mmCIF file of C-alpha atoms in Angstrom:
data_model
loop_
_atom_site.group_PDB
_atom_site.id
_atom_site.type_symbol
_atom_site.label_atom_id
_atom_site.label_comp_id
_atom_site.label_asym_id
_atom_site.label_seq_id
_atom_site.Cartn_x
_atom_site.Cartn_y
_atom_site.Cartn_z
ATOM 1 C CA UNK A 1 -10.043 22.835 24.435
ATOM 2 C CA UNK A 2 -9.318 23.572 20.821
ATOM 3 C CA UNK A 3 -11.927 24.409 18.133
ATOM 4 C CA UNK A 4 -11.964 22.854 14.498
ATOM 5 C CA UNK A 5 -12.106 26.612 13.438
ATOM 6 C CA UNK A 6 -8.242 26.962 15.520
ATOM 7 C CA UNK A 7 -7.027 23.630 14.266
ATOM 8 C CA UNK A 8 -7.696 25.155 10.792
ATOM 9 C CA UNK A 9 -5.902 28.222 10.874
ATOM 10 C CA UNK A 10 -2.725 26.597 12.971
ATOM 11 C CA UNK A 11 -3.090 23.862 9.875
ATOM 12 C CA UNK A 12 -3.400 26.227 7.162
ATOM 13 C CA UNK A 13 -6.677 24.518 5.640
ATOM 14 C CA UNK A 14 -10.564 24.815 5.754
ATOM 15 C CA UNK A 15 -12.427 23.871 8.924
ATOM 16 C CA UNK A 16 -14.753 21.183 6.430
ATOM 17 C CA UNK A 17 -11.153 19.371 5.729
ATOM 18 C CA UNK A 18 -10.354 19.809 9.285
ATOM 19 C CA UNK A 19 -13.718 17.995 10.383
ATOM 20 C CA UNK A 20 -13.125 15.044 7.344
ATOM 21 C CA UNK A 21 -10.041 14.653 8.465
ATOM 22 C CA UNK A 22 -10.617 13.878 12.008
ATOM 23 C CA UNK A 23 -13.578 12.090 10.875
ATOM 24 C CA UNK A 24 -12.633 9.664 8.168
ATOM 25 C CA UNK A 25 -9.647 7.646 8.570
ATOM 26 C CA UNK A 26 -9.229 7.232 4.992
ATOM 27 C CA UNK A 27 -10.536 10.583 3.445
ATOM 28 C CA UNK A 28 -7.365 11.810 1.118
ATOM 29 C CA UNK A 29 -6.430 15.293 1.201
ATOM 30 C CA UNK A 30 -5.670 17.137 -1.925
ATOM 31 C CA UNK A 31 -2.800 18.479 -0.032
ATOM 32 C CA UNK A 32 -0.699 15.360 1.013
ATOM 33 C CA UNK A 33 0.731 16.964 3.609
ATOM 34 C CA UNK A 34 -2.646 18.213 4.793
ATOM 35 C CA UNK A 35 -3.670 15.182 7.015
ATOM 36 C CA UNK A 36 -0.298 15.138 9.099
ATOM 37 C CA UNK A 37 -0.537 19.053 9.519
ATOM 38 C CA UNK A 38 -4.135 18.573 11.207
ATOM 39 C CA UNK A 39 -3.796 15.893 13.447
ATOM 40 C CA UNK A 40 -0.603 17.545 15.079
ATOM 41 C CA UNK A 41 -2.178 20.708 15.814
ATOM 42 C CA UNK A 42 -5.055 18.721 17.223
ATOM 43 C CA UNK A 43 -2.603 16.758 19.354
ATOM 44 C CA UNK A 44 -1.088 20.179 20.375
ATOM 45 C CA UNK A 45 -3.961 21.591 21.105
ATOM 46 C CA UNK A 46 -5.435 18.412 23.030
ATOM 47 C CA UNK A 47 -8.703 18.688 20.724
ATOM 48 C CA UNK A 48 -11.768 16.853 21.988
ATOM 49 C CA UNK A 49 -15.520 16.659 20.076
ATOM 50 C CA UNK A 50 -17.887 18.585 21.533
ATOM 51 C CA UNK A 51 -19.496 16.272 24.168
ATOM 52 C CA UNK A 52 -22.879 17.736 23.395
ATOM 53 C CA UNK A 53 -22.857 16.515 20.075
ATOM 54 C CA UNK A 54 -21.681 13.608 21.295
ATOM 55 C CA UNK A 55 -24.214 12.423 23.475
ATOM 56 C CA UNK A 56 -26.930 13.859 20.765
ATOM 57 C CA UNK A 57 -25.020 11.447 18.182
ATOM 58 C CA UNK A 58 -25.029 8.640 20.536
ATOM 59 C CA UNK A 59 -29.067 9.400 21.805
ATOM 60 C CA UNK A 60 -27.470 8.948 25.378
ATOM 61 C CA UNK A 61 -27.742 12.460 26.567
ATOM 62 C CA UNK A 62 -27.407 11.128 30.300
ATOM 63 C CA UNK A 63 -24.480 9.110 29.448
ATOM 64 C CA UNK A 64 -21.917 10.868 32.178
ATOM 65 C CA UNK A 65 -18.377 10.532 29.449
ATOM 66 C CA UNK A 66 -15.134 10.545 30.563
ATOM 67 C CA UNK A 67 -12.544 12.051 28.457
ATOM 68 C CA UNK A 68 -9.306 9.640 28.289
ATOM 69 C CA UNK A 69 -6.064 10.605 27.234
ATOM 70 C CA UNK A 70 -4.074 8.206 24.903
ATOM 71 C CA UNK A 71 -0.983 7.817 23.166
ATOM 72 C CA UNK A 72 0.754 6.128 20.856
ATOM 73 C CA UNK A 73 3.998 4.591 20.527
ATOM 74 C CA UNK A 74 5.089 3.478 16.943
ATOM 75 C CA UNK A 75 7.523 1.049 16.976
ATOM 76 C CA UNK A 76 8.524 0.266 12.980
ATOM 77 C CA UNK A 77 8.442 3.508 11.790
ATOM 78 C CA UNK A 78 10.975 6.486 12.075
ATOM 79 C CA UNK A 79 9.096 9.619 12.175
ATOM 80 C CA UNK A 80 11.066 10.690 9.013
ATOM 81 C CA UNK A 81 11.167 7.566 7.459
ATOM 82 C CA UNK A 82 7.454 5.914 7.925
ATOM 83 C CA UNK A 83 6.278 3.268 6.568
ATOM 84 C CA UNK A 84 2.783 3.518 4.714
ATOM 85 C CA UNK A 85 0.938 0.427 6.292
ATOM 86 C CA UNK A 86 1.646 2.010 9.748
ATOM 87 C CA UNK A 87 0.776 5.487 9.198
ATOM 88 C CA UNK A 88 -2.736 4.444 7.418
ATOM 89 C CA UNK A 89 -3.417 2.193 10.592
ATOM 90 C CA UNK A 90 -2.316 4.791 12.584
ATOM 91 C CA UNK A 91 -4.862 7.803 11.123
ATOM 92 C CA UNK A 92 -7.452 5.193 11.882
ATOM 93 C CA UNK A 93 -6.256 4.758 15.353
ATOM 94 C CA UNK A 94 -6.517 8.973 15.066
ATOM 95 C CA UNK A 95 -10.263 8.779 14.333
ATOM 96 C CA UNK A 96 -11.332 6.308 15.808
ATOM 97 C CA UNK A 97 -10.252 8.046 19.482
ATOM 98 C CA UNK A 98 -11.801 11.247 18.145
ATOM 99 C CA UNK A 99 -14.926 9.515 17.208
ATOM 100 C CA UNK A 100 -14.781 7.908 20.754
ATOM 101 C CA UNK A 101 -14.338 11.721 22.151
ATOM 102 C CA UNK A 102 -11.269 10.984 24.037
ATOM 103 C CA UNK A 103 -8.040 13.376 23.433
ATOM 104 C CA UNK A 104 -4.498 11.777 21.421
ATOM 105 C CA UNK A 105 -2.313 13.459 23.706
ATOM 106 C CA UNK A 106 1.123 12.075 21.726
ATOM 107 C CA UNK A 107 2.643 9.889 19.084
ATOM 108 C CA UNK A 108 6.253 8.744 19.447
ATOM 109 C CA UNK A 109 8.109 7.080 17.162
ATOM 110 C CA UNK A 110 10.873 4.626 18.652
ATOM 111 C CA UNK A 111 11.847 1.916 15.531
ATOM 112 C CA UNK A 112 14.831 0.426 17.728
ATOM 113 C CA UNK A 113 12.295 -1.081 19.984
ATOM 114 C CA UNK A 114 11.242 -3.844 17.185
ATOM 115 C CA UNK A 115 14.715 -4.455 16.914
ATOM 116 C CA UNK A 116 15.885 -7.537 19.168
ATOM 117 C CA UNK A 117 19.403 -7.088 18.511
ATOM 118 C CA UNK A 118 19.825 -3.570 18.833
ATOM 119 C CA UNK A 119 17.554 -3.463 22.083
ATOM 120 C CA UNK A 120 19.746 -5.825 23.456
ATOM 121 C CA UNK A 121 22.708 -3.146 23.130
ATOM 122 C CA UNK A 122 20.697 -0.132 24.866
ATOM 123 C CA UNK A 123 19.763 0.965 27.949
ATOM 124 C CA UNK A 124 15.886 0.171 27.905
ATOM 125 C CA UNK A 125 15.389 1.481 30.948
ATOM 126 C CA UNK A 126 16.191 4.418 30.809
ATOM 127 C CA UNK A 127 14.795 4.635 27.246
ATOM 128 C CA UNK A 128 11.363 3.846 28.562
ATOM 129 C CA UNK A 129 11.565 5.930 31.340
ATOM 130 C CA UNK A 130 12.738 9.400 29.236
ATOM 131 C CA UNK A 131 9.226 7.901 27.348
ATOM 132 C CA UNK A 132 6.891 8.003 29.943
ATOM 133 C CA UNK A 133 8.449 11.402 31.179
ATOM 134 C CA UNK A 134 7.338 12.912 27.664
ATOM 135 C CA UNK A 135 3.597 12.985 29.059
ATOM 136 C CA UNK A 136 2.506 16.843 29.399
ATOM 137 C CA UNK A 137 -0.861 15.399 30.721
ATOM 138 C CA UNK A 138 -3.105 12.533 32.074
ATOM 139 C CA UNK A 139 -2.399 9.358 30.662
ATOM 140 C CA UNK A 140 -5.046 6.717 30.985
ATOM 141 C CA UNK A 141 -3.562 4.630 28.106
ATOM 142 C CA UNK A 142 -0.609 3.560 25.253
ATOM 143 C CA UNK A 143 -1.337 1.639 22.319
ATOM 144 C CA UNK A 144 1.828 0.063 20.649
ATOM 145 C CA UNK A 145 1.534 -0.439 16.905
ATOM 146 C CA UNK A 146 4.036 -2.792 15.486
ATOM 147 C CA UNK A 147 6.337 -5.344 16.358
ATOM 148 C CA UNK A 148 8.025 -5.011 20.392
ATOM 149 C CA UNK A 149 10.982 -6.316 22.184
ATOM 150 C CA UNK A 150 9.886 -8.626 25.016
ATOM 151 C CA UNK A 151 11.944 -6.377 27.646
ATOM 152 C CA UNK A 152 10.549 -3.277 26.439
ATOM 153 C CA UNK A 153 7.077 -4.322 26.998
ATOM 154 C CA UNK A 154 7.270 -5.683 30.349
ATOM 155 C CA UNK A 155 9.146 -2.247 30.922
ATOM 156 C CA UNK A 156 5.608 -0.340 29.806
ATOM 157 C CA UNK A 157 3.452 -2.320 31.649
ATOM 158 C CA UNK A 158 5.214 -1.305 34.847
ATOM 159 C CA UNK A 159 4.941 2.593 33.584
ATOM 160 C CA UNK A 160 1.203 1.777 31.745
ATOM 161 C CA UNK A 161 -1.756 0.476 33.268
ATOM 162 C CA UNK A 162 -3.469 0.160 29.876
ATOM 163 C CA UNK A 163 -1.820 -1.352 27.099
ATOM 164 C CA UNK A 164 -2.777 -2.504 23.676
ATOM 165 C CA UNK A 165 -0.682 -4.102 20.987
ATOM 166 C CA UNK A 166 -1.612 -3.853 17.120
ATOM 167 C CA UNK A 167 0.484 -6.043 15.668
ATOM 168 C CA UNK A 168 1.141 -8.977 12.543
ATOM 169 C CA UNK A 169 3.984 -10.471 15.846
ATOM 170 C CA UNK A 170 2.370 -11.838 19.074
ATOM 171 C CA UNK A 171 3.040 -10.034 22.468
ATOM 172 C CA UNK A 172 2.945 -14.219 23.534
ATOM 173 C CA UNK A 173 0.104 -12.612 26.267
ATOM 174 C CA UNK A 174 1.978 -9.595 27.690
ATOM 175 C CA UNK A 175 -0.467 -7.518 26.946
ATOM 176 C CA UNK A 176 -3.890 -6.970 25.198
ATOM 177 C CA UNK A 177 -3.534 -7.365 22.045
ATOM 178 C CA UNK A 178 -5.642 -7.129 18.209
ATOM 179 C CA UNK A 179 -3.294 -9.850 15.965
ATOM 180 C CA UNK A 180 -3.427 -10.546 12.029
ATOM 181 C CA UNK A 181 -0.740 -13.499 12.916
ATOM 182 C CA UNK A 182 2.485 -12.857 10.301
ATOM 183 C CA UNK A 183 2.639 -16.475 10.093
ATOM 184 C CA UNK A 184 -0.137 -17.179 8.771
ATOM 185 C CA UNK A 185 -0.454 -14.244 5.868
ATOM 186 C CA UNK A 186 2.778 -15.279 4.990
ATOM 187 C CA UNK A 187 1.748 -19.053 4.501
ATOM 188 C CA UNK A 188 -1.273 -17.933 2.843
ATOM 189 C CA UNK A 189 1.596 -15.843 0.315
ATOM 190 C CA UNK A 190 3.702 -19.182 0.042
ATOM 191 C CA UNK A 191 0.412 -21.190 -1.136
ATOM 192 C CA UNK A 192 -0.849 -19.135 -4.027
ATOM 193 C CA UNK A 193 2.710 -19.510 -5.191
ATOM 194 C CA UNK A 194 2.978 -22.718 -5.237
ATOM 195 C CA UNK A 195 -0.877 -23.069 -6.799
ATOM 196 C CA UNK A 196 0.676 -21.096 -9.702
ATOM 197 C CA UNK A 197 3.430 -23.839 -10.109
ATOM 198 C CA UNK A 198 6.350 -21.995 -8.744
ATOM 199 C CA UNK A 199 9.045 -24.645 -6.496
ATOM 200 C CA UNK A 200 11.626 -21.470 -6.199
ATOM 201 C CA UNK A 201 10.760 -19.026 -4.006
ATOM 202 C CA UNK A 202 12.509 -16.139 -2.690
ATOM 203 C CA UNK A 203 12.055 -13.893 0.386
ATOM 204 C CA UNK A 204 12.306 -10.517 0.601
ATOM 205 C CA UNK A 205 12.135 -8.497 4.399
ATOM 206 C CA UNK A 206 13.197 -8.916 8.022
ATOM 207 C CA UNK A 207 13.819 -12.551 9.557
ATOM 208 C CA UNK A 208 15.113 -12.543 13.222
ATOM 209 C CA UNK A 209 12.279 -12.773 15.014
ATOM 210 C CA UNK A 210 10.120 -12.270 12.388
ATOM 211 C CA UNK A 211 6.495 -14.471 12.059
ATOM 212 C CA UNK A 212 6.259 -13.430 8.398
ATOM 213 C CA UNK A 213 9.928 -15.100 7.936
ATOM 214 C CA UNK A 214 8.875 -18.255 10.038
ATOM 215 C CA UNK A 215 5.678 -18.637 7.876
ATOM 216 C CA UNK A 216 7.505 -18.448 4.867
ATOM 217 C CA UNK A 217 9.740 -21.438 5.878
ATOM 218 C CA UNK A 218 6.856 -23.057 7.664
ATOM 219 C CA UNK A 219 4.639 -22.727 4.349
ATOM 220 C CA UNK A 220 7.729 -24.175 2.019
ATOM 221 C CA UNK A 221 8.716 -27.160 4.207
ATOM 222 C CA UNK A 222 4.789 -28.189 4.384
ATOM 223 C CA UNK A 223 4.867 -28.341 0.489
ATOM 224 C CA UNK A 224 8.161 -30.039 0.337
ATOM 225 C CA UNK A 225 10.429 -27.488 -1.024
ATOM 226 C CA UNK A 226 14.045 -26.462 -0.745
ATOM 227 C CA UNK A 227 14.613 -23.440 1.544
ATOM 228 C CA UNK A 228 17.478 -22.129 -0.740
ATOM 229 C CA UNK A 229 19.813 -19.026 1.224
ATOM 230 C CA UNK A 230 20.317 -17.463 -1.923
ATOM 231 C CA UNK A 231 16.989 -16.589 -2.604
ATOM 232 C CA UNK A 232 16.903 -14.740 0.855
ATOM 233 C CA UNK A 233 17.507 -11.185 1.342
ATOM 234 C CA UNK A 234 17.227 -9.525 4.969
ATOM 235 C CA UNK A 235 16.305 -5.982 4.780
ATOM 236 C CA UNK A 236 15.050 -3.306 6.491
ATOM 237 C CA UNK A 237 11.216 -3.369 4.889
ATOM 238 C CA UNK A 238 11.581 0.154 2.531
ATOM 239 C CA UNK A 239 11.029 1.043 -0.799
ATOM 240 C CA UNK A 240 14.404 1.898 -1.100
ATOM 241 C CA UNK A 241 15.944 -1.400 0.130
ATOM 242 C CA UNK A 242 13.164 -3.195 -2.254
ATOM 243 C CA UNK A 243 14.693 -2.062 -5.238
ATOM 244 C CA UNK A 244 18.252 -2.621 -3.978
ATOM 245 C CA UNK A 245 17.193 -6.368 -3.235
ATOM 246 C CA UNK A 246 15.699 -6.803 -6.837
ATOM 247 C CA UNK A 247 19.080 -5.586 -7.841
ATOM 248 C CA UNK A 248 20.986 -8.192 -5.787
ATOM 249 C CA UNK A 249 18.593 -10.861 -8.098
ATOM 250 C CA UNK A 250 18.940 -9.576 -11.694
ATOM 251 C CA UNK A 251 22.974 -10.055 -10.824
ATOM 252 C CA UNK A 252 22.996 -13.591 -9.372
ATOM 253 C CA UNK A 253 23.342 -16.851 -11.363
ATOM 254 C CA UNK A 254 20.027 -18.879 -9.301
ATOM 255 C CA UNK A 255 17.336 -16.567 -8.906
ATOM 256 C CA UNK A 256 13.958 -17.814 -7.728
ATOM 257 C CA UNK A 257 10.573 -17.760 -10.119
ATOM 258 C CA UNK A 258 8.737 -16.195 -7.237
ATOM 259 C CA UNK A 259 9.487 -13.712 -4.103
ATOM 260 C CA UNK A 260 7.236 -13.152 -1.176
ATOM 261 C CA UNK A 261 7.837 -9.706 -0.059
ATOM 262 C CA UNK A 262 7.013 -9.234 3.858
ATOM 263 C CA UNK A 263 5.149 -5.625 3.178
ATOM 264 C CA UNK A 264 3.975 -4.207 0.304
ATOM 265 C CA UNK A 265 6.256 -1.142 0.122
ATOM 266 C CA UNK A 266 9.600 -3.248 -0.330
ATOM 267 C CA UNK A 267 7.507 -5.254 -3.267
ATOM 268 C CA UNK A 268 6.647 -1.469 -4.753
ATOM 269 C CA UNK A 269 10.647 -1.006 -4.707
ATOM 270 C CA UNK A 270 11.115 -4.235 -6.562
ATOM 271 C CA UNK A 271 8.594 -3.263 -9.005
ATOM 272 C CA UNK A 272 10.187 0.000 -9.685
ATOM 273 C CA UNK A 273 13.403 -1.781 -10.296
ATOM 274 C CA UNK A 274 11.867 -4.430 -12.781
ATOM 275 C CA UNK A 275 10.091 -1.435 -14.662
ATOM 276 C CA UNK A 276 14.044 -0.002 -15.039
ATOM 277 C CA UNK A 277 14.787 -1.907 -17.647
ATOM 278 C CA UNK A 278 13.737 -2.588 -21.127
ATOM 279 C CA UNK A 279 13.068 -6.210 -22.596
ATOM 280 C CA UNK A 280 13.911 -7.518 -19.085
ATOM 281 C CA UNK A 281 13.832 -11.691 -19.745
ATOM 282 C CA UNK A 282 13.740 -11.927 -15.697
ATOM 283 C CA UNK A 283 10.159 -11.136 -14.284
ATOM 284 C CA UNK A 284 9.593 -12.750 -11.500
ATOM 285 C CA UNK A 285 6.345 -13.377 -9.837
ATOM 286 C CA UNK A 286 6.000 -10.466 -6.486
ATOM 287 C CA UNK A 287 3.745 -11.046 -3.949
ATOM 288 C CA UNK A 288 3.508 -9.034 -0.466
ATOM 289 C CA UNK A 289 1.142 -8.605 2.444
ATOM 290 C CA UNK A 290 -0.615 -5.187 3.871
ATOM 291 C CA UNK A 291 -2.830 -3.725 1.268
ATOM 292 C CA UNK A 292 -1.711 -0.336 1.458
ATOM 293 C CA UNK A 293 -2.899 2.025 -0.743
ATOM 294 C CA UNK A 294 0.252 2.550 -3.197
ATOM 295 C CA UNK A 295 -0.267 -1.379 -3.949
ATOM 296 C CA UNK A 296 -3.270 -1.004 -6.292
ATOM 297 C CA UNK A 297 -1.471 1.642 -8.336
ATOM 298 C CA UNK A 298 1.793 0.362 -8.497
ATOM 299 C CA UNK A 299 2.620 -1.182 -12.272
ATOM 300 C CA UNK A 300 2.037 -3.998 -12.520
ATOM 301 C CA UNK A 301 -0.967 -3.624 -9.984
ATOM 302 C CA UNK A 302 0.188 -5.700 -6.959
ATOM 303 C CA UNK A 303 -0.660 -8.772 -5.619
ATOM 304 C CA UNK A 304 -0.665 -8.889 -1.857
ATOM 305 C CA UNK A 305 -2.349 -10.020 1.767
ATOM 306 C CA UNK A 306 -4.754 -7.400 2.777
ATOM 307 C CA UNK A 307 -4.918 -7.197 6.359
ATOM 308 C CA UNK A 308 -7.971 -5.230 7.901
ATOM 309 C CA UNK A 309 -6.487 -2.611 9.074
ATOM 310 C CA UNK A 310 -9.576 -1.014 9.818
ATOM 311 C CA UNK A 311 -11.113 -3.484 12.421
ATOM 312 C CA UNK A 312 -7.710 -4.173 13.699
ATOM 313 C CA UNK A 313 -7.714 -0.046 14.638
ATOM 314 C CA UNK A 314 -11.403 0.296 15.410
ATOM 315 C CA UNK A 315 -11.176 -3.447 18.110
ATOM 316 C CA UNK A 316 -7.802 -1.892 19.551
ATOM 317 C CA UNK A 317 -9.199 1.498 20.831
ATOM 318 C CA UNK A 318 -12.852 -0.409 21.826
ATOM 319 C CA UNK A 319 -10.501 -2.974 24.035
ATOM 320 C CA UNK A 320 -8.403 -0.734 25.484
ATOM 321 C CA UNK A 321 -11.657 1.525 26.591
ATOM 322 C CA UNK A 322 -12.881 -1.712 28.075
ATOM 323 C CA UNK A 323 -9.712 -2.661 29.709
ATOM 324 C CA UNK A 324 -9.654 1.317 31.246
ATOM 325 C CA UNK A 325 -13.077 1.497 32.284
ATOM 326 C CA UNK A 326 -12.462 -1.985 34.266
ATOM 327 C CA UNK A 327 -14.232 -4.089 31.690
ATOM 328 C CA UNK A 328 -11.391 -6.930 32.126
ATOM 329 C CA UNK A 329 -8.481 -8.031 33.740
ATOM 330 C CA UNK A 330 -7.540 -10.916 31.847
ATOM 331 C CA UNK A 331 -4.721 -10.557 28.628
ATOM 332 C CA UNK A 332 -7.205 -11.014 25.423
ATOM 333 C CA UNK A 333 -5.766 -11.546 22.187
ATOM 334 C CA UNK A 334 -7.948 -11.138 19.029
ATOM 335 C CA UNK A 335 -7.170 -12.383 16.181
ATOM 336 C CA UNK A 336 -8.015 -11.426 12.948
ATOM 337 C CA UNK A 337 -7.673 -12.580 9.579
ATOM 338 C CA UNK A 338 -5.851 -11.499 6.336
ATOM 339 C CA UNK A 339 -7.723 -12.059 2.836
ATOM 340 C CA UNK A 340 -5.646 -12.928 -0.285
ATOM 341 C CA UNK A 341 -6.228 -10.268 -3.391
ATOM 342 C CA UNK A 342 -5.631 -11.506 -6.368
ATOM 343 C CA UNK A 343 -4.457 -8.971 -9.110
ATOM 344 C CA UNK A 344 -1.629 -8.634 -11.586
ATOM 345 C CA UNK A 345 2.067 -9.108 -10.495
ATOM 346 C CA UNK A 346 1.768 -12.903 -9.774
ATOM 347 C CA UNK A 347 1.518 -15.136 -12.888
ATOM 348 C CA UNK A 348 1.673 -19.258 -13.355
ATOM 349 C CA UNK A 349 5.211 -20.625 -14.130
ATOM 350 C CA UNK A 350 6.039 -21.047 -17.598
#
């Protein structure tokens, strides 16, 4: 097994960042590149803690510990291209199996997996299999973060014993799963809206087969309002396509007084549009769902749907455990809830 001293050197840091690092999900490196560089030399190196200090830090020296090797399988994120709600959920996921002293063995990034339509082109099979063949060592257990195709999952539970979903869409009971419901944050979105007297509102993100897209037209027919096509733009949920979407509405004749965003980072593109021009009469009022970090500096500061990402990572890893060590046999789904934050990119219609 690896040392923090030999995860430093292969990272190019100082073995006190290394140990923060692997320690504290959301301790910031001056070096933004820092945290990536760290946790894939201690994936490469299959780093465990030292069981010693393990049992010492539990008081359980008898406790007989098991290591367990897990992965992860990143569904809505290109490993070029991430998105930031995912990766800060995901270097949670990172130290919370650490602090668990169990080994991340691999991360894979497949995006066309929460992609009905294009799964329904490939050869998920095969796909899946060419997956599970990427294991260089025991695998006791895959945790899928982000939206899956149906298919695809019942295709990992025949390759997986142990599965666990982290998700804002519902597996419907394929497999165990730790929920903050898309619907429902979304509906929560649509509400404040419509407490700040706005009737036309706009959505921003993916729909087909999206429970952030069903909430928003769940949440506008319950308060009686027009579901108007023109006010909805399908995009993939980037920065990038943010902006181009906020674009699209400065050059159309109806534009809504409102736009629910389905994650923060598309909202942060809007933003950065809006802040483009000078003496803009258009401001519309942005509102998104995540709570990632960008969100509170973003100008203005960012109204959004914080979801908890950090019991949603530190339930996942303490269910799938259970589910490993033959806890249960059932499917559980836990839900947890999103929290509204109020700040400065939402205002009352004028």
């Amino acid at each position: 097994m690896a040392s923090i001293k030999e995860i430093a050197k292969m990272a190019g840091v100082s073995p006190s960042t290394v140990s923060r690092v692997l320690n504290q999900p959301d301790y910031k490196c001056r070096d933004s590149a820092a945290r990536d560089r760290i946790w894939k030399a201690a994936i490469e190196m299959h780093y465990s803690p030292n069981q010693a200090a393990r049992n010492l830090r539990l008081s359980n020296a008898q406790d007989a510990h098991k290591t367990y090797y897990l992965n992860v399988l990143m569904t809505r994120s290109a490993a070029k291209q991430p998105d930031p709600f995912f990766s800060e959920l995901l270097h949670i996921i990172e130290s919370e199996i650490h602090n668990h002293g169990h080994i991340l063995t691999n991360v894979y990034h497949m995006p066309d997996f929460s992609d009905d339509r294009r799964c329904a082109r490939l050869n998920l099979p095969q796909l899946v299999e060419e997956l599970y063949e990427q294991n260089d060592r025991q695998n006791n257990g895959l945790i899928v973060i982000g939206r899956c195709n149906q298919t695809v999952l019942e295709l990992l539970r025949k390759k997986y014993k142990n599965l666990i979903s982290i998700n804002r869409n519902s597996t419907n009971y394929a497999i165990d799963e730790v929920l903050c419901d898309g619907e429902k944050v979304a509906e929560m979105a649509i509400d404040y809206l419509c407490t700040l007297g706005h009737t036309n509102i706009g959505y921003v993100g993916a729909c087909y087969g999206e429970a952030r897209y069903r909430g928003f037209q769940k949440a506008l027919a319950s308060h009686g309002l027009y579901l108007d096509p023109a006010f909805i733009q399908e995009t993939h949920q980037t920065e990038r396509e943010g902006f181009f979407a906020m674009e699209h509405f400065l050059q159309a004749e109806s534009r809504p007084t409102a736009i629910y965003c389905a994650n923060d980072i598309t909202a942060i593109g809007m933003l950065k549009c809006l802040n483009g021009y000078r003496n803009l009469p258009y401001r519309p009022s942005i509102i998104a769902s995540d709570n990632i970090n960008q969100s509170q500096f973003s100008n203005p500061m960012l109204t959004t749907i914080a979801l908890p990402k950090e019991e949603m990572g530190k339930f996942a890893i303490q269910l799938l455990l259970d589910r490993i060590k033959g806890g249960h046999e059932s499917i559980i789904r836990m839900e947890l809830e999103g929290r509204l934050l109020v700040r400065n990119s939402c205002s009352k219609l004028k």
